[in-house]
Short mmCIF file of C-alpha atoms and ligand atoms in Angstrom, two decimals:
data_model
loop_
_atom_site.label_atom_id
_atom_site.label_comp_id
_atom_site.label_asym_id
_atom_site.label_seq_id
_atom_site.Cartn_x
_atom_site.Cartn_y
_atom_site.Cartn_z
CA MET A 1 106.84 76.99 76.39
CA ILE A 2 105.33 80.46 76.11
CA THR A 3 104.67 81.43 72.48
CA ASN A 4 101.93 84.02 72.87
CA ILE A 5 102.06 87.06 75.16
CA CYS A 6 99.56 89.87 75.58
CA CYS A 7 100.35 93.12 77.37
CA ILE A 8 97.55 95.40 78.57
CA GLY A 9 98.77 99.01 78.52
CA ALA A 10 100.84 100.50 75.69
CA GLY A 11 102.47 103.25 77.74
CA TYR A 12 106.03 104.08 78.80
CA VAL A 13 106.44 100.61 80.29
CA GLY A 14 104.22 98.33 78.18
CA GLY A 15 105.48 99.69 74.85
CA PRO A 16 109.26 99.49 75.38
CA THR A 17 109.27 96.27 77.47
CA MET A 18 107.18 94.37 74.95
CA ALA A 19 109.17 95.75 72.01
CA ILE A 20 112.34 94.32 73.55
CA ILE A 21 110.74 90.96 74.43
CA ALA A 22 109.53 90.70 70.83
CA GLN A 23 112.89 91.65 69.40
CA LYS A 24 114.80 89.20 71.60
CA CYS A 25 112.26 86.36 71.31
CA PRO A 26 111.21 86.05 67.64
CA HIS A 27 109.41 82.78 68.51
CA ILE A 28 106.96 84.61 70.79
CA ARG A 29 104.01 86.54 69.37
CA VAL A 30 103.63 89.71 71.45
CA THR A 31 100.46 91.81 71.25
CA VAL A 32 100.27 95.11 73.12
CA VAL A 33 96.73 96.37 73.66
CA ASP A 34 95.33 99.63 74.95
CA LEU A 35 91.97 101.37 75.20
CA ASN A 36 93.56 104.55 73.90
CA GLU A 37 93.00 104.39 70.15
CA LYS A 38 95.18 107.39 69.40
CA ARG A 39 98.12 105.81 71.24
CA ILE A 40 97.73 102.50 69.40
CA ALA A 41 97.45 104.32 66.07
CA ALA A 42 100.70 106.12 66.85
CA TRP A 43 102.45 102.81 67.71
CA ASN A 44 101.25 101.53 64.31
CA ASP A 45 102.27 104.68 62.40
CA PRO A 46 104.11 103.56 59.25
CA ASN A 47 106.77 106.16 60.05
CA VAL A 48 108.44 104.57 63.04
CA ASN A 49 109.69 107.97 64.21
CA ASN A 50 106.09 108.85 65.10
CA ILE A 51 105.67 106.21 67.83
CA PRO A 52 104.13 107.90 70.89
CA ILE A 53 107.07 107.50 73.24
CA TYR A 54 110.44 109.08 72.67
CA GLU A 55 113.24 106.82 73.90
CA PRO A 56 116.68 106.69 72.30
CA GLY A 57 116.97 103.47 70.26
CA LEU A 58 113.33 102.46 70.62
CA SER A 59 112.21 103.21 67.09
CA ASP A 60 114.89 100.83 65.70
CA VAL A 61 113.67 98.01 67.93
CA VAL A 62 110.05 98.63 66.93
CA ALA A 63 111.01 98.83 63.26
CA GLU A 64 112.63 95.39 63.49
CA ALA A 65 109.89 93.54 65.36
CA ARG A 66 106.63 95.30 64.45
CA GLY A 67 104.53 93.25 62.05
CA ARG A 68 106.87 90.25 62.55
CA ASN A 69 105.97 89.17 66.07
CA LEU A 70 105.11 92.50 67.68
CA PHE A 71 101.59 93.89 67.26
CA PHE A 72 99.73 96.89 68.68
CA SER A 73 95.96 96.67 68.86
CA THR A 74 92.80 97.92 70.54
CA GLU A 75 91.23 94.45 70.44
CA VAL A 76 91.81 93.71 74.10
CA ASP A 77 89.49 90.66 74.42
CA LYS A 78 90.98 88.91 71.41
CA ALA A 79 94.56 89.39 72.63
CA ILE A 80 93.67 88.14 76.13
CA ASP A 81 91.90 85.12 74.71
CA GLU A 82 94.85 84.10 72.54
CA ALA A 83 97.62 84.66 75.10
CA GLN A 84 99.19 82.16 77.49
CA MET A 85 100.77 84.94 79.52
CA ILE A 86 99.22 88.38 80.14
CA PHE A 87 101.24 91.34 81.41
CA ILE A 88 99.31 94.10 83.14
CA SER A 89 101.15 97.40 82.46
CA VAL A 90 98.40 99.91 83.06
CA ASN A 91 98.81 103.11 85.04
CA THR A 92 98.51 103.10 88.83
CA PRO A 93 98.31 106.81 89.69
CA THR A 94 97.84 108.32 93.13
CA LYS A 95 94.16 108.34 94.14
CA THR A 96 92.47 111.70 93.64
CA TYR A 97 89.28 110.87 95.55
CA GLY A 98 87.88 109.03 98.56
CA VAL A 99 89.82 107.07 101.17
CA GLY A 100 93.56 107.40 100.65
CA LYS A 101 93.12 110.46 98.40
CA GLY A 102 96.51 111.98 97.55
CA MET A 103 98.44 108.96 98.88
CA ALA A 104 97.20 105.48 98.01
CA ALA A 105 97.60 103.98 94.55
CA ASP A 106 94.43 104.02 92.50
CA LEU A 107 93.93 100.41 91.49
CA LYS A 108 90.77 100.86 89.43
CA TYR A 109 92.58 100.23 86.12
CA ILE A 110 94.19 97.09 87.56
CA GLU A 111 90.87 95.79 88.79
CA LEU A 112 89.24 96.45 85.41
CA CYS A 113 92.00 94.43 83.74
CA ALA A 114 91.55 91.56 86.20
CA ARG A 115 87.80 91.48 85.59
CA GLN A 116 88.29 91.58 81.85
CA ILE A 117 90.85 88.75 81.96
CA ALA A 118 88.47 86.69 84.14
CA ARG A 119 85.55 87.28 81.79
CA VAL A 120 87.41 86.49 78.57
CA SER A 121 89.72 83.61 79.53
CA LYS A 122 88.68 80.15 78.44
CA ASN A 123 91.94 78.38 79.32
CA ASP A 124 94.63 78.58 82.02
CA LYS A 125 96.75 81.72 82.00
CA ILE A 126 99.67 83.31 83.76
CA VAL A 127 98.93 86.89 84.78
CA VAL A 128 101.99 89.08 85.34
CA GLU A 129 101.89 92.29 87.36
CA LYS A 130 104.22 94.60 85.47
CA SER A 131 102.66 97.79 86.84
CA THR A 132 104.01 99.03 90.18
CA LEU A 133 101.56 97.92 92.83
CA PRO A 134 101.09 98.08 96.59
CA VAL A 135 102.30 95.01 98.45
CA ARG A 136 99.58 92.35 98.58
CA THR A 137 97.78 93.47 95.39
CA ALA A 138 98.30 90.03 93.89
CA SER A 139 95.87 88.60 96.41
CA ALA A 140 93.17 91.07 95.28
CA ILE A 141 93.79 90.17 91.64
CA LYS A 142 93.65 86.47 92.51
CA ASP A 143 90.37 86.96 94.36
CA ILE A 144 88.77 88.61 91.36
CA LEU A 145 90.13 86.08 88.88
CA ASP A 146 89.11 83.08 90.96
CA ASN A 147 85.65 84.38 91.84
CA THR A 148 84.56 85.86 88.54
CA GLY A 149 86.42 83.59 86.10
CA ASN A 150 85.16 80.69 84.02
CA GLY A 151 86.71 78.08 86.30
CA VAL A 152 90.09 78.23 84.57
CA ASN A 153 93.36 78.36 86.51
CA PHE A 154 95.34 81.56 86.95
CA GLN A 155 98.85 81.96 88.30
CA ILE A 156 99.79 85.47 89.36
CA LEU A 157 103.37 86.66 89.13
CA SER A 158 104.89 89.95 90.17
CA ASN A 159 107.51 91.17 87.70
CA PRO A 160 108.11 94.86 88.45
CA GLU A 161 109.89 96.99 85.91
CA PHE A 162 113.03 98.92 86.83
CA LEU A 163 113.71 100.78 83.58
CA ALA A 164 114.29 104.52 83.77
CA GLU A 165 112.91 106.76 81.06
CA GLY A 166 115.48 108.13 78.67
CA THR A 167 117.55 104.95 79.04
CA ALA A 168 114.71 102.42 78.74
CA VAL A 169 116.19 100.51 75.82
CA GLU A 170 119.62 100.04 77.35
CA ASP A 171 118.04 99.22 80.74
CA LEU A 172 115.88 96.54 79.09
CA PHE A 173 118.73 95.11 77.01
CA ALA A 174 121.03 94.80 80.02
CA PRO A 175 119.05 95.03 83.26
CA ASP A 176 120.87 95.04 86.63
CA ARG A 177 118.36 92.38 87.57
CA VAL A 178 114.98 90.97 86.59
CA LEU A 179 112.73 90.29 89.57
CA ILE A 180 110.02 87.65 89.47
CA GLY A 181 107.81 86.87 92.44
CA GLY A 182 105.39 83.98 92.53
CA ASP A 183 103.59 81.47 94.71
CA THR A 184 105.69 78.97 96.59
CA THR A 185 103.38 76.15 95.41
CA PRO A 186 104.58 73.79 92.62
CA GLU A 187 102.19 75.54 90.17
CA GLY A 188 103.55 78.93 91.23
CA GLN A 189 107.13 77.73 90.75
CA LYS A 190 106.26 76.37 87.31
CA ALA A 191 104.81 79.74 86.29
CA ILE A 192 107.90 81.52 87.57
CA GLN A 193 110.07 79.22 85.47
CA GLN A 194 108.05 79.98 82.34
CA LEU A 195 108.68 83.69 82.78
CA VAL A 196 112.35 83.07 83.64
CA ASP A 197 112.61 81.20 80.33
CA VAL A 198 111.30 84.24 78.44
CA TYR A 199 113.90 86.58 79.96
CA ALA A 200 116.66 83.97 79.69
CA ASN A 201 116.58 84.55 75.93
CA TRP A 202 118.82 87.56 76.55
CA VAL A 203 119.32 88.13 80.29
CA PRO A 204 122.03 86.07 82.07
CA THR A 205 120.25 83.73 84.48
CA ASP A 206 122.30 84.93 87.46
CA LYS A 207 120.59 88.30 86.99
CA ILE A 208 117.11 86.81 87.18
CA LEU A 209 116.02 86.84 90.79
CA THR A 210 113.01 84.89 92.02
CA THR A 211 111.20 85.62 95.29
CA ASN A 212 107.79 85.28 96.84
CA VAL A 213 105.13 87.64 95.46
CA TRP A 214 105.08 90.00 98.44
CA SER A 215 108.86 90.54 98.46
CA SER A 216 108.75 91.31 94.77
CA GLU A 217 105.91 93.82 95.08
CA LEU A 218 107.53 95.56 98.04
CA SER A 219 111.01 95.58 96.46
CA LYS A 220 109.77 97.76 93.63
CA LEU A 221 108.39 100.45 95.94
CA THR A 222 111.53 100.20 98.06
CA ALA A 223 113.89 100.62 95.11
CA ASN A 224 112.16 103.82 94.05
CA ALA A 225 112.04 105.09 97.61
CA PHE A 226 115.80 104.53 98.04
CA LEU A 227 116.62 106.24 94.73
CA ALA A 228 114.42 109.24 95.45
CA GLN A 229 115.80 109.43 98.98
CA ARG A 230 119.30 109.91 97.59
CA VAL A 231 118.13 112.82 95.45
CA SER A 232 116.31 114.45 98.38
CA SER A 233 119.34 113.88 100.61
CA ILE A 234 121.72 115.64 98.22
CA ASN A 235 119.15 118.36 97.58
CA ALA A 236 118.79 118.95 101.33
CA LEU A 237 122.55 119.39 101.49
CA SER A 238 122.51 121.72 98.48
CA GLU A 239 120.70 124.35 100.52
CA LEU A 240 123.23 124.04 103.32
CA CYS A 241 126.04 124.33 100.76
CA GLU A 242 124.61 127.62 99.53
CA LYS A 243 124.76 129.02 103.08
CA THR A 244 128.20 127.74 103.98
CA GLY A 245 130.30 128.20 100.85
CA ALA A 246 130.59 124.46 100.23
CA ASP A 247 129.91 123.28 96.67
CA VAL A 248 127.38 120.46 96.40
CA ASN A 249 129.05 119.01 93.29
CA GLU A 250 132.32 118.71 95.21
CA VAL A 251 130.53 117.21 98.21
CA ALA A 252 128.72 114.69 95.95
CA LYS A 253 131.99 113.68 94.32
CA ALA A 254 133.74 113.33 97.67
CA ILE A 255 131.07 111.14 99.22
CA GLY A 256 130.34 109.20 96.02
CA LEU A 257 133.91 107.94 95.88
CA ASP A 258 133.18 105.96 99.03
CA SER A 259 132.33 102.61 97.49
CA ARG A 260 129.69 102.06 100.18
CA ILE A 261 127.86 105.17 98.96
CA GLY A 262 128.65 105.14 95.22
CA PRO A 263 128.47 108.00 92.71
CA LYS A 264 124.99 107.56 91.17
CA PHE A 265 121.86 109.54 92.05
CA LEU A 266 123.80 112.26 93.81
CA LYS A 267 123.17 115.03 91.33
CA ALA A 268 121.58 118.03 93.05
CA SER A 269 118.71 119.44 91.04
CA VAL A 270 115.60 121.57 91.07
CA GLY A 271 113.85 118.44 92.37
CA PHE A 272 112.99 115.02 91.07
CA GLY A 273 110.00 114.55 88.79
CA GLY A 274 108.56 111.68 86.82
CA SER A 275 105.45 109.63 87.14
CA CYS A 276 106.71 107.24 89.78
CA PHE A 277 108.98 108.48 92.57
CA GLN A 278 106.36 110.65 94.26
CA LYS A 279 103.47 108.27 93.63
CA ASP A 280 105.38 105.22 94.85
CA ILE A 281 106.68 106.89 98.00
CA LEU A 282 103.22 108.24 98.84
CA ASN A 283 101.95 104.73 98.38
CA LEU A 284 104.65 103.36 100.70
CA VAL A 285 103.73 106.01 103.27
CA TYR A 286 100.07 105.08 102.98
CA ILE A 287 100.79 101.36 103.39
CA ALA A 288 102.96 102.01 106.46
CA LYS A 289 100.23 104.20 107.99
CA SER A 290 97.59 101.58 107.28
CA TYR A 291 99.62 99.14 109.40
CA GLY A 292 99.91 101.81 112.16
CA LEU A 293 103.63 102.31 111.45
CA ASN A 294 103.60 106.08 111.83
CA GLU A 295 107.35 106.57 112.31
CA VAL A 296 108.05 104.54 109.17
CA ALA A 297 105.50 106.62 107.27
CA ASP A 298 106.91 109.94 108.52
CA TYR A 299 110.45 108.88 107.65
CA TRP A 300 109.64 108.28 103.98
CA GLU A 301 107.23 111.19 103.66
CA GLN A 302 110.11 113.52 104.41
CA VAL A 303 111.62 112.60 101.02
CA ILE A 304 108.58 114.16 99.33
CA ILE A 305 108.48 117.15 101.66
CA MET A 306 112.12 117.90 100.82
CA ASN A 307 111.44 117.57 97.09
CA ASP A 308 108.49 119.97 97.23
CA HIS A 309 110.64 122.42 99.15
CA GLN A 310 113.41 122.21 96.55
CA LYS A 311 111.04 123.05 93.67
CA ARG A 312 109.44 125.95 95.56
CA ARG A 313 112.72 127.39 96.73
CA PHE A 314 114.06 127.42 93.17
CA ALA A 315 111.12 129.57 92.06
CA LYS A 316 111.38 131.78 95.15
CA ASN A 317 115.04 132.39 94.47
CA ILE A 318 114.31 133.53 90.92
CA ILE A 319 111.77 136.03 92.22
CA LYS A 320 114.04 137.29 94.99
CA THR A 321 117.05 137.67 92.68
CA LEU A 322 115.03 139.53 90.05
CA TYR A 323 114.55 142.35 92.57
CA ASN A 324 111.54 140.72 94.23
CA THR A 325 109.30 140.98 91.19
CA VAL A 326 108.88 138.99 87.99
CA SER A 327 105.62 140.68 87.06
CA GLY A 328 105.63 141.30 83.30
CA LYS A 329 109.17 139.92 82.99
CA LYS A 330 110.08 137.33 80.38
CA ILE A 331 111.62 134.19 81.87
CA ALA A 332 112.94 131.62 79.39
CA PHE A 333 112.59 127.98 80.38
CA LEU A 334 115.10 125.61 78.85
CA GLY A 335 113.46 122.22 79.19
CA TRP A 336 110.05 121.05 80.37
CA ALA A 337 110.46 117.23 80.44
CA PHE A 338 111.22 115.72 83.86
CA LYS A 339 114.65 114.57 82.64
CA LYS A 340 116.59 114.51 79.38
CA ASP A 341 115.93 112.08 76.53
CA THR A 342 112.22 111.68 77.20
CA ASN A 343 109.07 113.47 76.09
CA ASP A 344 107.43 112.60 79.43
CA THR A 345 106.51 115.61 81.58
CA ARG A 346 104.63 113.94 84.40
CA GLU A 347 105.42 115.63 87.75
CA SER A 348 108.23 117.57 86.09
CA ALA A 349 109.71 120.23 88.37
CA ALA A 350 109.26 122.69 85.48
CA ILE A 351 105.49 122.58 85.95
CA TYR A 352 105.66 123.69 89.57
CA VAL A 353 108.30 126.34 88.98
CA ALA A 354 106.19 127.74 86.12
CA ASP A 355 103.09 127.67 88.32
CA ASP A 356 104.81 129.74 91.03
CA LEU A 357 106.19 132.25 88.53
CA LEU A 358 102.84 132.59 86.77
CA SER A 359 101.24 133.38 90.12
CA GLU A 360 103.72 136.28 90.25
CA GLN A 361 102.58 137.35 86.76
CA ALA A 362 105.73 136.37 84.88
CA ASN A 363 105.71 135.69 81.12
CA ILE A 364 107.25 132.32 80.43
CA SER A 365 108.75 131.25 77.14
CA VAL A 366 109.55 127.54 76.96
CA TYR A 367 111.80 125.58 74.68
CA ASP A 368 112.04 121.80 75.05
CA PRO A 369 113.36 119.63 72.19
CA LYS A 370 110.59 117.04 72.68
CA VAL A 371 107.67 118.78 74.36
CA GLY A 372 105.13 121.04 72.66
CA ILE A 373 102.56 123.65 73.69
CA GLU A 374 99.64 121.24 73.97
CA GLN A 375 101.37 119.17 76.65
CA ILE A 376 102.65 122.21 78.51
CA GLN A 377 99.20 123.77 78.66
CA PHE A 378 97.73 120.42 79.74
CA ASP A 379 100.25 120.17 82.59
CA LEU A 380 99.47 123.67 83.85
CA ASN A 381 95.71 123.35 83.48
CA TYR A 382 95.84 120.07 85.41
CA LEU A 383 96.99 122.01 88.51
CA GLU A 384 93.83 124.15 88.35
CA THR A 385 95.67 127.14 89.84
CA ARG A 386 94.26 129.57 87.27
CA SER A 387 92.02 129.58 84.19
CA GLU A 388 93.10 127.97 80.93
CA ALA A 389 92.98 131.40 79.31
CA GLU A 390 95.41 132.78 81.87
CA ASN A 391 97.80 129.87 81.33
CA LEU A 392 97.61 130.44 77.60
CA LYS A 393 98.38 134.11 78.06
CA GLY A 394 101.27 133.50 80.48
CA VAL A 395 103.16 130.78 78.62
CA GLN A 396 104.48 130.75 75.06
CA VAL A 397 106.44 128.00 73.40
CA ALA A 398 109.42 128.83 71.23
CA THR A 399 110.68 126.73 68.34
CA ASN A 400 114.26 127.04 69.55
CA ALA A 401 116.21 128.21 72.57
CA TYR A 402 117.49 131.40 70.94
CA GLU A 403 113.94 132.53 70.31
CA ALA A 404 112.90 131.57 73.87
CA CYS A 405 115.72 133.64 75.35
CA ASN A 406 115.32 136.67 73.08
CA ASN A 407 114.64 139.76 75.23
CA ALA A 408 114.34 137.61 78.35
CA HIS A 409 115.28 138.87 81.80
CA ALA A 410 116.39 135.44 82.94
CA ILE A 411 116.85 131.83 81.87
CA ALA A 412 115.86 128.87 84.02
CA VAL A 413 117.39 125.51 83.07
CA LEU A 414 114.83 122.87 84.06
CA THR A 415 115.94 119.80 82.07
CA GLU A 416 119.48 118.60 81.46
CA TRP A 417 119.21 118.18 77.65
CA ASP A 418 122.73 117.78 76.18
CA GLU A 419 122.05 120.27 73.40
CA PHE A 420 121.81 123.14 75.90
CA LYS A 421 125.55 122.79 76.52
CA THR A 422 126.36 123.29 72.85
CA TYR A 423 124.65 126.66 72.34
CA ASP A 424 126.30 129.92 71.33
CA TRP A 425 125.86 131.48 74.77
CA GLN A 426 127.43 134.76 73.67
CA LYS A 427 124.66 135.15 71.09
CA ILE A 428 122.02 134.33 73.70
CA TYR A 429 123.54 136.89 76.09
CA ASP A 430 123.64 139.61 73.44
CA ASN A 431 119.90 139.31 72.85
CA MET A 432 118.84 139.34 76.52
CA LEU A 433 117.98 142.23 78.83
CA LYS A 434 120.77 143.13 81.23
CA PRO A 435 121.73 142.06 83.79
CA ALA A 436 121.14 138.65 82.19
CA PHE A 437 120.50 135.90 84.73
CA VAL A 438 120.83 132.12 84.42
CA PHE A 439 119.26 129.93 87.12
CA ASP A 440 120.66 126.49 86.44
CA GLY A 441 118.32 123.95 88.03
CA ARG A 442 120.43 121.09 86.70
CA ASN A 443 123.98 122.34 87.32
CA LEU A 444 124.42 121.70 83.62
CA LEU A 445 126.20 124.72 82.20
CA ASN A 446 129.75 125.96 82.57
CA LYS A 447 129.75 128.62 85.28
CA ALA A 448 133.14 130.12 84.40
CA GLU A 449 132.27 130.38 80.70
CA LEU A 450 128.91 132.02 81.36
CA GLU A 451 130.29 134.47 83.92
CA LYS A 452 133.06 135.44 81.50
CA ILE A 453 130.40 136.36 78.93
CA GLY A 454 128.67 138.52 81.53
CA PHE A 455 125.80 136.35 82.80
CA VAL A 456 124.84 136.37 86.45
CA TYR A 457 124.91 132.60 86.95
CA GLN A 458 123.36 130.72 89.87
CA ALA A 459 123.54 126.94 90.25
CA ILE A 460 121.96 124.66 92.81
CA GLY A 461 124.08 124.20 95.92
CA SER A 462 127.05 126.46 95.32
P1 NAD B 501 101.15 105.05 81.03
O1 NAD B 501 100.08 105.93 81.55
O2 NAD B 501 102.19 105.60 80.10
O3 NAD B 501 100.49 103.79 80.29
C1 NAD B 501 99.43 103.06 80.79
C2 NAD B 501 98.49 102.71 79.65
O4 NAD B 501 97.51 101.79 80.11
C3 NAD B 501 97.73 103.89 79.05
O5 NAD B 501 98.03 104.02 77.68
C4 NAD B 501 96.24 103.54 79.30
O6 NAD B 501 95.40 103.95 78.25
C5 NAD B 501 96.30 102.04 79.40
N1 NAD B 501 95.17 101.44 80.11
C6 NAD B 501 94.67 101.78 81.33
N2 NAD B 501 93.66 100.96 81.66
C7 NAD B 501 93.50 100.09 80.63
C8 NAD B 501 92.62 99.01 80.40
N3 NAD B 501 91.71 98.65 81.31
N4 NAD B 501 92.72 98.34 79.24
C9 NAD B 501 93.65 98.69 78.32
N5 NAD B 501 94.52 99.70 78.50
C10 NAD B 501 94.45 100.40 79.65
O7 NAD B 501 101.87 104.43 82.31
P2 NAD B 501 103.37 103.88 82.43
O8 NAD B 501 104.32 105.01 82.66
O9 NAD B 501 103.63 102.93 81.31
O10 NAD B 501 103.27 103.09 83.80
C11 NAD B 501 102.57 101.87 83.90
C12 NAD B 501 102.93 101.20 85.21
O11 NAD B 501 104.34 100.89 85.23
C13 NAD B 501 102.69 102.05 86.45
O12 NAD B 501 102.27 101.22 87.49
C14 NAD B 501 104.06 102.61 86.77
O13 NAD B 501 104.22 102.88 88.15
C15 NAD B 501 104.96 101.46 86.37
N6 NAD B 501 106.33 101.86 85.99
C16 NAD B 501 106.54 102.94 85.19
C17 NAD B 501 107.84 103.26 84.78
C18 NAD B 501 108.11 104.45 83.89
O14 NAD B 501 109.27 104.73 83.65
N7 NAD B 501 107.11 105.14 83.38
C19 NAD B 501 108.91 102.45 85.17
C20 NAD B 501 108.65 101.35 85.98
C21 NAD B 501 107.35 101.06 86.37
C1 UGA B 502 112.82 105.87 88.11
C2 UGA B 502 113.79 104.76 88.51
O1 UGA B 502 115.13 105.23 88.25
C3 UGA B 502 113.52 103.49 87.72
O2 UGA B 502 114.39 102.45 88.17
C4 UGA B 502 112.07 103.08 87.92
O3 UGA B 502 111.77 101.94 87.16
C5 UGA B 502 111.16 104.22 87.51
O4 UGA B 502 111.48 105.40 88.29
C6 UGA B 502 109.72 103.95 87.76
O5 UGA B 502 109.37 103.14 88.58
O6 UGA B 502 108.96 104.66 87.09
P1 UGA B 502 112.58 107.58 86.09
O7 UGA B 502 111.61 108.25 86.98
O8 UGA B 502 112.17 107.25 84.70
O9 UGA B 502 113.05 106.19 86.75
O10 UGA B 502 113.92 108.44 85.98
P2 UGA B 502 115.15 108.68 86.99
O11 UGA B 502 116.40 108.62 86.21
O12 UGA B 502 115.08 107.85 88.18
O13 UGA B 502 114.93 110.20 87.41
C7 UGA B 502 113.86 110.59 88.24
C8 UGA B 502 114.02 112.06 88.60
O14 UGA B 502 115.10 112.27 89.51
C9 UGA B 502 114.29 112.96 87.39
O15 UGA B 502 113.58 114.15 87.50
C10 UGA B 502 115.77 113.21 87.50
O16 UGA B 502 116.18 114.39 86.88
C11 UGA B 502 115.96 113.28 89.01
N1 UGA B 502 117.32 112.98 89.45
C12 UGA B 502 117.86 111.76 89.25
C13 UGA B 502 118.05 113.97 90.09
O17 UGA B 502 117.57 115.10 90.30
N2 UGA B 502 119.32 113.69 90.52
C14 UGA B 502 119.89 112.48 90.32
O18 UGA B 502 121.06 112.30 90.74
C15 UGA B 502 119.14 111.49 89.67
#
């Protein structure tokens, strides 16, 4: 029986998944390790509200398990040495250099983990791929472990994570399924069973699916590709709705009631963001191309092309509507995170919309309940479109939405935070320049109410 787990990577996946395993399995000692000392210090902050990842419900879970059987540490070697099962939850970003630049997954962090596990391990271990990886990565990990290890035995499992940010805790408590891929050999099957036994502490066994390693690895990329494809499909239709007088919300409802289609992931928006959809689809495209499957690659790449178009066209529409110039105009951004209930901003549509407006010399004032100036500046500087000084000059951060909107020419809603719906919109209107525009990139606000106040309101797809 597994009684000691180590997880390498204390990020958006490693932190929450291990916190839930520890909470649900008090008999297992779970140690989450990371090279990032600041991140580990934040996970260990005595005030549990200061943990580095904002997820509803997560601080309660951490408060219960931390110090009991959940530990956060920078002592990677020690945790590897002591563990029977090691989860790899490090980042796998899109490559920014060399072959596959801009498309393939950068596996350098994965390889470093594999080499470290091989170097440190003195007894047999199960290594679990929790990070999202290209199909057939397990064979590369196995190669490294077997050729650089101390002669001990490693079993490699693929156990991709399907949680969505903002709902991570509920997704982990009650997952639609847990997927575990492993070798078809008796040793592989035994390793699979040991991981099944961990999850079976709280997940019904009929929701724990076991497959071969390659199916498991590919299923993860496929799931994200299908989800993102739905968003790009509805966003493609949103533009047609705007031309034809159809309303994309009505279209989404009408098609979503077909049980074969279903209602989820049909919300038109300024474009999907997040650390994974784009990266995983690009990776899928790269894999297809590397097998010479150009039609397959082109098919999935279109999901990204459509998403880029949606972000750009949102910014273009703001400029066009504001009489073809935003130079010197104050535009208030409500939201910067890539979706509500998270402090994660990776690939958020807000970044790209801001970038386009800054290129047109707009002044942007941002309010996001969970994101501060440091992160916003980091996101813009990362694009390298203009100097850091220019980004600093062009973007201010307000402490609340009323301040952000004060004397603004227009408001752009970039994240669907619930609190935006509860504001005193009359007060916001009174303090804006007229005509006062709202560009609702999330179809969040009440059109009739805002128009009654006097706003010029534009949603996506109607
Ligand atoms: P993240 O960047 O938040 O966390 C990764 C962490 O790994 C970082 O803190 C980094 O310092 C650490 N790390 C990197 N190399 C290390 C090493 N050699 N030793 C120790 N620590 C190391 O990333 P994330 O969002 O948690 O994503 C991790 C993986 O999970 C990715 O493959 C991603 O595609 C996948 N995934 C993410 C989500 C999500 O919602 N974010 C959901 C499902 C799957
Ligand atoms: C997504 C998947 O939903 C998870 O199952 C997966 O584990 C994860 O990626 C991952 O691999 O990282 P996440 O990116 O956290 O989760 O959040 P989603 O809820 O999927 O939203 C992604 C983006 O799509 C957000 O910007 C969201 O606003 C947008 N979206 C989503 C829409 O614009 N419309 C929708 O109908 C749904």
